[in-house]
CSV table of C-alpha atoms in Angstrom, one decimal:
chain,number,residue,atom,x,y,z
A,1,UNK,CA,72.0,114.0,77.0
A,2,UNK,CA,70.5,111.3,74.9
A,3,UNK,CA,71.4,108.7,77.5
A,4,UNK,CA,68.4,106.7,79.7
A,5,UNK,CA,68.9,108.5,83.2
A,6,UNK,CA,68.4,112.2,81.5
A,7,UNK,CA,65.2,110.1,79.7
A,8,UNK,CA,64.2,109.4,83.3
A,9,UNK,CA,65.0,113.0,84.4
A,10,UNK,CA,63.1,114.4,81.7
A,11,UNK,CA,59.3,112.5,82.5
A,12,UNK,CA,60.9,113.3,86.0
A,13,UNK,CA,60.5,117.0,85.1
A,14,UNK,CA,57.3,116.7,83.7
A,15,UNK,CA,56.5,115.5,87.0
A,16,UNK,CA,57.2,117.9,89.0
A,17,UNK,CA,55.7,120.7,86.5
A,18,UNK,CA,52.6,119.2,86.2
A,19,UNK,CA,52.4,118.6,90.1
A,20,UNK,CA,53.5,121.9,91.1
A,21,UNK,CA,51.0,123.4,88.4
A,22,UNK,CA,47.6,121.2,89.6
A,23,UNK,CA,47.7,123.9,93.0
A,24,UNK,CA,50.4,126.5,93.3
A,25,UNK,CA,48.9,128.5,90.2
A,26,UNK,CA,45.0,128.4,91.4
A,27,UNK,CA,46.0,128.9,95.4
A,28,UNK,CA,48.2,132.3,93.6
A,29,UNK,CA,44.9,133.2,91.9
A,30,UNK,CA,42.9,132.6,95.1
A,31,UNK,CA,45.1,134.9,97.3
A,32,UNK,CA,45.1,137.6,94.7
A,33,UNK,CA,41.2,137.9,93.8
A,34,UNK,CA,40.9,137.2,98.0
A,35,UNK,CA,38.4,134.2,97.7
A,36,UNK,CA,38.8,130.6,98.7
A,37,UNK,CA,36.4,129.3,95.6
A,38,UNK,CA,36.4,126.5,93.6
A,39,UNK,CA,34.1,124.4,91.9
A,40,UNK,CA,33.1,120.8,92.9
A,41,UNK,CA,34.7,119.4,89.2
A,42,UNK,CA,37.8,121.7,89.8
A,43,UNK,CA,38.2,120.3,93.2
A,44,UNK,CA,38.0,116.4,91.5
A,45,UNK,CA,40.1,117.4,89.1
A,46,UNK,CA,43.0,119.0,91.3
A,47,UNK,CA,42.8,115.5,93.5
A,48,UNK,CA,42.8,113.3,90.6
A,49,UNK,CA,45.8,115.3,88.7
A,50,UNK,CA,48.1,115.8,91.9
A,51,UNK,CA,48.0,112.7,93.1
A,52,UNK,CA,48.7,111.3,89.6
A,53,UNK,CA,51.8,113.4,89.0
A,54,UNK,CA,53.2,112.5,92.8
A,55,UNK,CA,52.3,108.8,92.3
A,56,UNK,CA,53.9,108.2,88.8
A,57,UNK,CA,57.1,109.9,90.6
A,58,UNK,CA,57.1,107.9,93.4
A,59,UNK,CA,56.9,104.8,90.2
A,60,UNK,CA,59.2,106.9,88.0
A,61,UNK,CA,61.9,107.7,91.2
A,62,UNK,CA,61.8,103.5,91.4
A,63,UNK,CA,62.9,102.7,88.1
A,64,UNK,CA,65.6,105.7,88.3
A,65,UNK,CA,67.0,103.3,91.0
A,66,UNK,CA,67.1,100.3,88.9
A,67,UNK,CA,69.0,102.7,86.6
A,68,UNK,CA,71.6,103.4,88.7
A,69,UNK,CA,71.8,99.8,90.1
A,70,UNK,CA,72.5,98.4,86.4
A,71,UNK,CA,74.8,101.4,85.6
A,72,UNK,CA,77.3,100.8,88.6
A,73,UNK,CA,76.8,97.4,89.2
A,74,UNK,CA,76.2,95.6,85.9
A,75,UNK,CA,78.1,97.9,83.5
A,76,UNK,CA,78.9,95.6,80.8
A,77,UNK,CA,74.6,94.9,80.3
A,78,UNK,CA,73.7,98.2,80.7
A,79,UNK,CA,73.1,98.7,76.6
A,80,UNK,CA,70.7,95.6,76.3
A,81,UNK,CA,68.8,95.8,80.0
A,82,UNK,CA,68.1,99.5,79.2
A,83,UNK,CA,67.7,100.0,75.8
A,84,UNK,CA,65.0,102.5,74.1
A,85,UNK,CA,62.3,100.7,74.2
A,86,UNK,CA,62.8,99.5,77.8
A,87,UNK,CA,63.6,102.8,79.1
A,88,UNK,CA,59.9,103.8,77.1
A,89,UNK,CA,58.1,100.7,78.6
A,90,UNK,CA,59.4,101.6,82.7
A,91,UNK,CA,58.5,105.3,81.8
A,92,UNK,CA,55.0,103.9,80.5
A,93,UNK,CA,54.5,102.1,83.5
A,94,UNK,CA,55.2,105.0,85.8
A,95,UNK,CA,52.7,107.4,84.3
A,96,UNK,CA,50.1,104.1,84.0
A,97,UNK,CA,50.6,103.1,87.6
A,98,UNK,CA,49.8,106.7,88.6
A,99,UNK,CA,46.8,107.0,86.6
A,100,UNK,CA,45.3,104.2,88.1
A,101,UNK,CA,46.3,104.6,92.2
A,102,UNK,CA,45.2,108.5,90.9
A,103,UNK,CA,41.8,107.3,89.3
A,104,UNK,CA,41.1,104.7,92.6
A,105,UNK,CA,41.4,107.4,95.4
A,106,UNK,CA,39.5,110.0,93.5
A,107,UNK,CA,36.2,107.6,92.2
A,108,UNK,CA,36.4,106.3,96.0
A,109,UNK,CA,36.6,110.0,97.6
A,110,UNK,CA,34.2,111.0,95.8
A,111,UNK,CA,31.7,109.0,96.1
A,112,UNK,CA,30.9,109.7,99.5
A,113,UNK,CA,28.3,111.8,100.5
A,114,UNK,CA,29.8,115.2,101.6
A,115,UNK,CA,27.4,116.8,104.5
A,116,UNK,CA,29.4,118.9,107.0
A,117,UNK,CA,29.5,121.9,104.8
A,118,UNK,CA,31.8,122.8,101.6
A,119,UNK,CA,34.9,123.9,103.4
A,120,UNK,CA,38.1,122.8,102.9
A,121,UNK,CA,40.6,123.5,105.3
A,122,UNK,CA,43.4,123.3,103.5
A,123,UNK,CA,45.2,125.5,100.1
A,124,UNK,CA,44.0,122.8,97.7
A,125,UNK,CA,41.7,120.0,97.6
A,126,UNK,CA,43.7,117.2,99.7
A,127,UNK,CA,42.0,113.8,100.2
A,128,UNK,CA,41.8,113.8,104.6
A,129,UNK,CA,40.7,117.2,104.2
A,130,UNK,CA,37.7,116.4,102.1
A,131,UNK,CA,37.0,112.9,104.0
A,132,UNK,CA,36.0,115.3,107.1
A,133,UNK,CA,33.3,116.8,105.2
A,134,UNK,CA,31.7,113.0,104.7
A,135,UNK,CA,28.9,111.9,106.8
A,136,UNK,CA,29.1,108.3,105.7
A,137,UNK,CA,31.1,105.6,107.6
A,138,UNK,CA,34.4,106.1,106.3
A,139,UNK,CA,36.4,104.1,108.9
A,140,UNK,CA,36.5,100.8,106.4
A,141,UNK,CA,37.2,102.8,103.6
A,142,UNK,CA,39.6,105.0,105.1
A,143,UNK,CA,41.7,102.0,106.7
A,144,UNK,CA,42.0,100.2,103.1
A,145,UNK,CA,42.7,103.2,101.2
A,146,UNK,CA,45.6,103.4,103.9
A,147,UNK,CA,46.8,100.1,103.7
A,148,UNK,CA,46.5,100.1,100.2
A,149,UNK,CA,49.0,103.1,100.2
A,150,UNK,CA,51.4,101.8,102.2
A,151,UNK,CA,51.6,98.6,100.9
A,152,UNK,CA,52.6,100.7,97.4
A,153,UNK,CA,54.9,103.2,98.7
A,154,UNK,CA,56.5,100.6,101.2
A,155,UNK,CA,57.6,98.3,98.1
A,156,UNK,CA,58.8,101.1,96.1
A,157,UNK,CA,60.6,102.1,98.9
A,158,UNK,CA,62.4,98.9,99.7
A,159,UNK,CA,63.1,98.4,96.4
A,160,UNK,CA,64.9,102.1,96.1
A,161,UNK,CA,67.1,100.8,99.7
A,162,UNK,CA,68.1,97.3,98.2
A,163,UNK,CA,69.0,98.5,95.1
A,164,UNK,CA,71.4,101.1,96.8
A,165,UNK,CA,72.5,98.3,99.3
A,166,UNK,CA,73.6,96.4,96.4
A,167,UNK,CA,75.5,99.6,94.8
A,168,UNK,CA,77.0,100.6,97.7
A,169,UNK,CA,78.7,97.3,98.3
A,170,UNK,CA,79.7,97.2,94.4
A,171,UNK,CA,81.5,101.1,94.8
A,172,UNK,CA,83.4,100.1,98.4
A,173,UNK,CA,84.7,97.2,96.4
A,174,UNK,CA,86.0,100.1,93.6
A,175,UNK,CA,90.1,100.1,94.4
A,176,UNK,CA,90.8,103.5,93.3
A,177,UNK,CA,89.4,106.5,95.2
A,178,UNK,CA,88.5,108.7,91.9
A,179,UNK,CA,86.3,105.6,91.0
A,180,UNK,CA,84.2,105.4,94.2
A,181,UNK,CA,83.7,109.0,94.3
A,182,UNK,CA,82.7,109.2,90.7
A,183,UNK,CA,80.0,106.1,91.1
A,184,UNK,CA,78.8,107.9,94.4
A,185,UNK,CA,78.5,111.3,92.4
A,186,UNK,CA,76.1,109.6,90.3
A,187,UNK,CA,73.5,108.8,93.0
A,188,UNK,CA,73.7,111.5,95.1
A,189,UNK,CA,71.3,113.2,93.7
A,190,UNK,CA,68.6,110.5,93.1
A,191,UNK,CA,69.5,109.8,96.5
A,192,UNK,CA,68.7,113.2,97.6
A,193,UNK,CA,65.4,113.6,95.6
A,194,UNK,CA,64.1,110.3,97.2
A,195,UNK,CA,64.8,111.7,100.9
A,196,UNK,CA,63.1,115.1,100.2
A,197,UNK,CA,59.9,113.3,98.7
A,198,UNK,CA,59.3,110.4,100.7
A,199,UNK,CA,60.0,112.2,104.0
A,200,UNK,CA,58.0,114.7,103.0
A,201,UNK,CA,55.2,113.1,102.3
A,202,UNK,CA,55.9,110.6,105.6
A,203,UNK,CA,55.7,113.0,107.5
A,204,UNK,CA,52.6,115.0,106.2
A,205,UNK,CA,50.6,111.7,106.9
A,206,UNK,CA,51.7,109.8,109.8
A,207,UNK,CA,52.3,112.9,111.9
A,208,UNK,CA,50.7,112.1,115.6
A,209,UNK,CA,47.5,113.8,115.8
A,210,UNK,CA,48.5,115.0,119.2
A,211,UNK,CA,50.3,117.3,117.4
A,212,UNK,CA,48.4,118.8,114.3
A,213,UNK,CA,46.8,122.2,114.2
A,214,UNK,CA,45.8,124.1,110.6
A,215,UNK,CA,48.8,126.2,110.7
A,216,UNK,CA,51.3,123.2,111.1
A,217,UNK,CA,48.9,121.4,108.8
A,218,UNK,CA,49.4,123.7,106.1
A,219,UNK,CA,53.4,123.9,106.7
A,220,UNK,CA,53.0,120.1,106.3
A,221,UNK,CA,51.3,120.4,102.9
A,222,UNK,CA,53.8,123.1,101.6
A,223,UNK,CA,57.2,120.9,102.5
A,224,UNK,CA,55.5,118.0,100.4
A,225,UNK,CA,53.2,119.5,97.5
A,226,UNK,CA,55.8,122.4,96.7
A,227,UNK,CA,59.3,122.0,98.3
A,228,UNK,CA,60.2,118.6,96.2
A,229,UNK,CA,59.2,119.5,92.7
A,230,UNK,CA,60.8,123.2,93.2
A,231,UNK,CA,64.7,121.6,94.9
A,232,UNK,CA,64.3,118.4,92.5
A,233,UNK,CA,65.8,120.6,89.4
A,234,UNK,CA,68.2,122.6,91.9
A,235,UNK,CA,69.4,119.1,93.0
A,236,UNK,CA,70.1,117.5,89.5
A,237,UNK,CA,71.4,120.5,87.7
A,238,UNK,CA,73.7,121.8,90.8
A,239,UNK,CA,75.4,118.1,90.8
A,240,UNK,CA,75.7,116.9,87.0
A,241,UNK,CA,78.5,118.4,84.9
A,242,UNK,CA,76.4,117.6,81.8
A,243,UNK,CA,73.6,119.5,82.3
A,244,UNK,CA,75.8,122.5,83.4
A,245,UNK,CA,77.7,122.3,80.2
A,246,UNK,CA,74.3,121.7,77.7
A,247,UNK,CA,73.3,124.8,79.6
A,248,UNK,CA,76.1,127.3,78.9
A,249,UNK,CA,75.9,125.9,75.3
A,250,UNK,CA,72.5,126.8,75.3
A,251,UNK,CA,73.0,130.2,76.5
């Protein structure tokens, strides 16, 4: 397993642990002590860390693709383009870029004056939730913070589909059947991972408003905080051989 795609699957793991961990486990606590508290700091801190450990996947989900586009399509340079230390470096720059886009939204969010009460209607502290509460001018703000997203997510997200045009027309060109469906067995599931967490989160944000309410708002929240990180393992370990077999070793 010492190979750079189960390198990219562990940070990917990480990930989704530490995402999954920044609200399931105080929302739990919250339902069993029957209170909806939580401190100004903790609610900073919950924004900061979620949107750091979904950022640096959306980053980390990018380079996975570049993975699979060297591996199937430029075999023979596979060794030298992803070596240790460049497997280290693209993993480095995932976690970096989401501390920053993390560290941006949460110094802007919070820096607005918050005057139309402490409650947020939501299960954790989510970003348009807590803009609601402002009673500054948050158009101009809001509009670049937008922009600025899906400017990001837009070129990760073209970058995932070239990638994949350029390895699907390297596997039709494969003469032998066993070849194709081995080089498409190895990107079904990054494929599948990608289409849970992008239309996901999509969907939780450019929704029509003719159509929100709090209950679909919070079914919204759920499919994109807590369904990805919780299939992403079923997804990998259902469809690789190797990780079934390092299993029943383990065991």
């Amino acid at each position: 397993l010492h190979t750079p795609m189960y390198f990219f699957l562990l940070n990917l793991s990480l990930l989704d642990l530490g995402s999954i961990s920044t609200t399931v486990p105080k929302a739990m606590a919250n339902s069993l002590w029957d209170t909806r508290d939580i401190s100004y700091a903790g609610c900073a801190a919950q924004v900061f860390l979620f949107l750091f450990f979904i950022s640096a996947e959306l980053s980390l989900l990018t380079v996975m693709a570049y993975d699979r586009y060297v591996a199937i399509c430029k075999p023979l340079h596979y060794g030298p383009l992803l070596g240790s230390k460049a497997c280290v470096h693209m993993a480095a720059a995932a976690w970096g870029s989401g501390f920053l886009y993390s560290l941006l939204h949460t110094v802007n969010t919070f820096s607005l004056p918050l005057c139309k009460g402490n409650a947020v209607d939501q299960f954790f502290c989510e970003i348009p939730q807590i803009l609601k509460l402002s009673c500054a001018d948050i158009y101009l703000r809001e509009v670049w913070l937008i922009m600025f997203s899906v400017l990001v997510i837009s070129g990760c997200f073209i970058f995932i589909v070239l990638s994949y045009v350029q390895i699907f027309r390297a596997v039709l060109r494969i003469p032998s059947q066993q070849g194709r469906h081995k080089a498409f067995s190895m990107c079904l599931p990054h494929l599948a991972v990608v289409s849970v967490f992008i239309s996901t989160a999509v969907f939780a944000y450019l929704k029509p408003p003719s159509i929100s309410s709090p209950s679909l708002d919070l079914v919204v929240v759920l499919l994109y905080s807590v369904v990805p990180p919780t299939v992403n393992p079923l997804i990998y370990s259902m469809r690789n051989k190797d990780l079934k077999k390092a299993l029943l070793k383990l065991m």
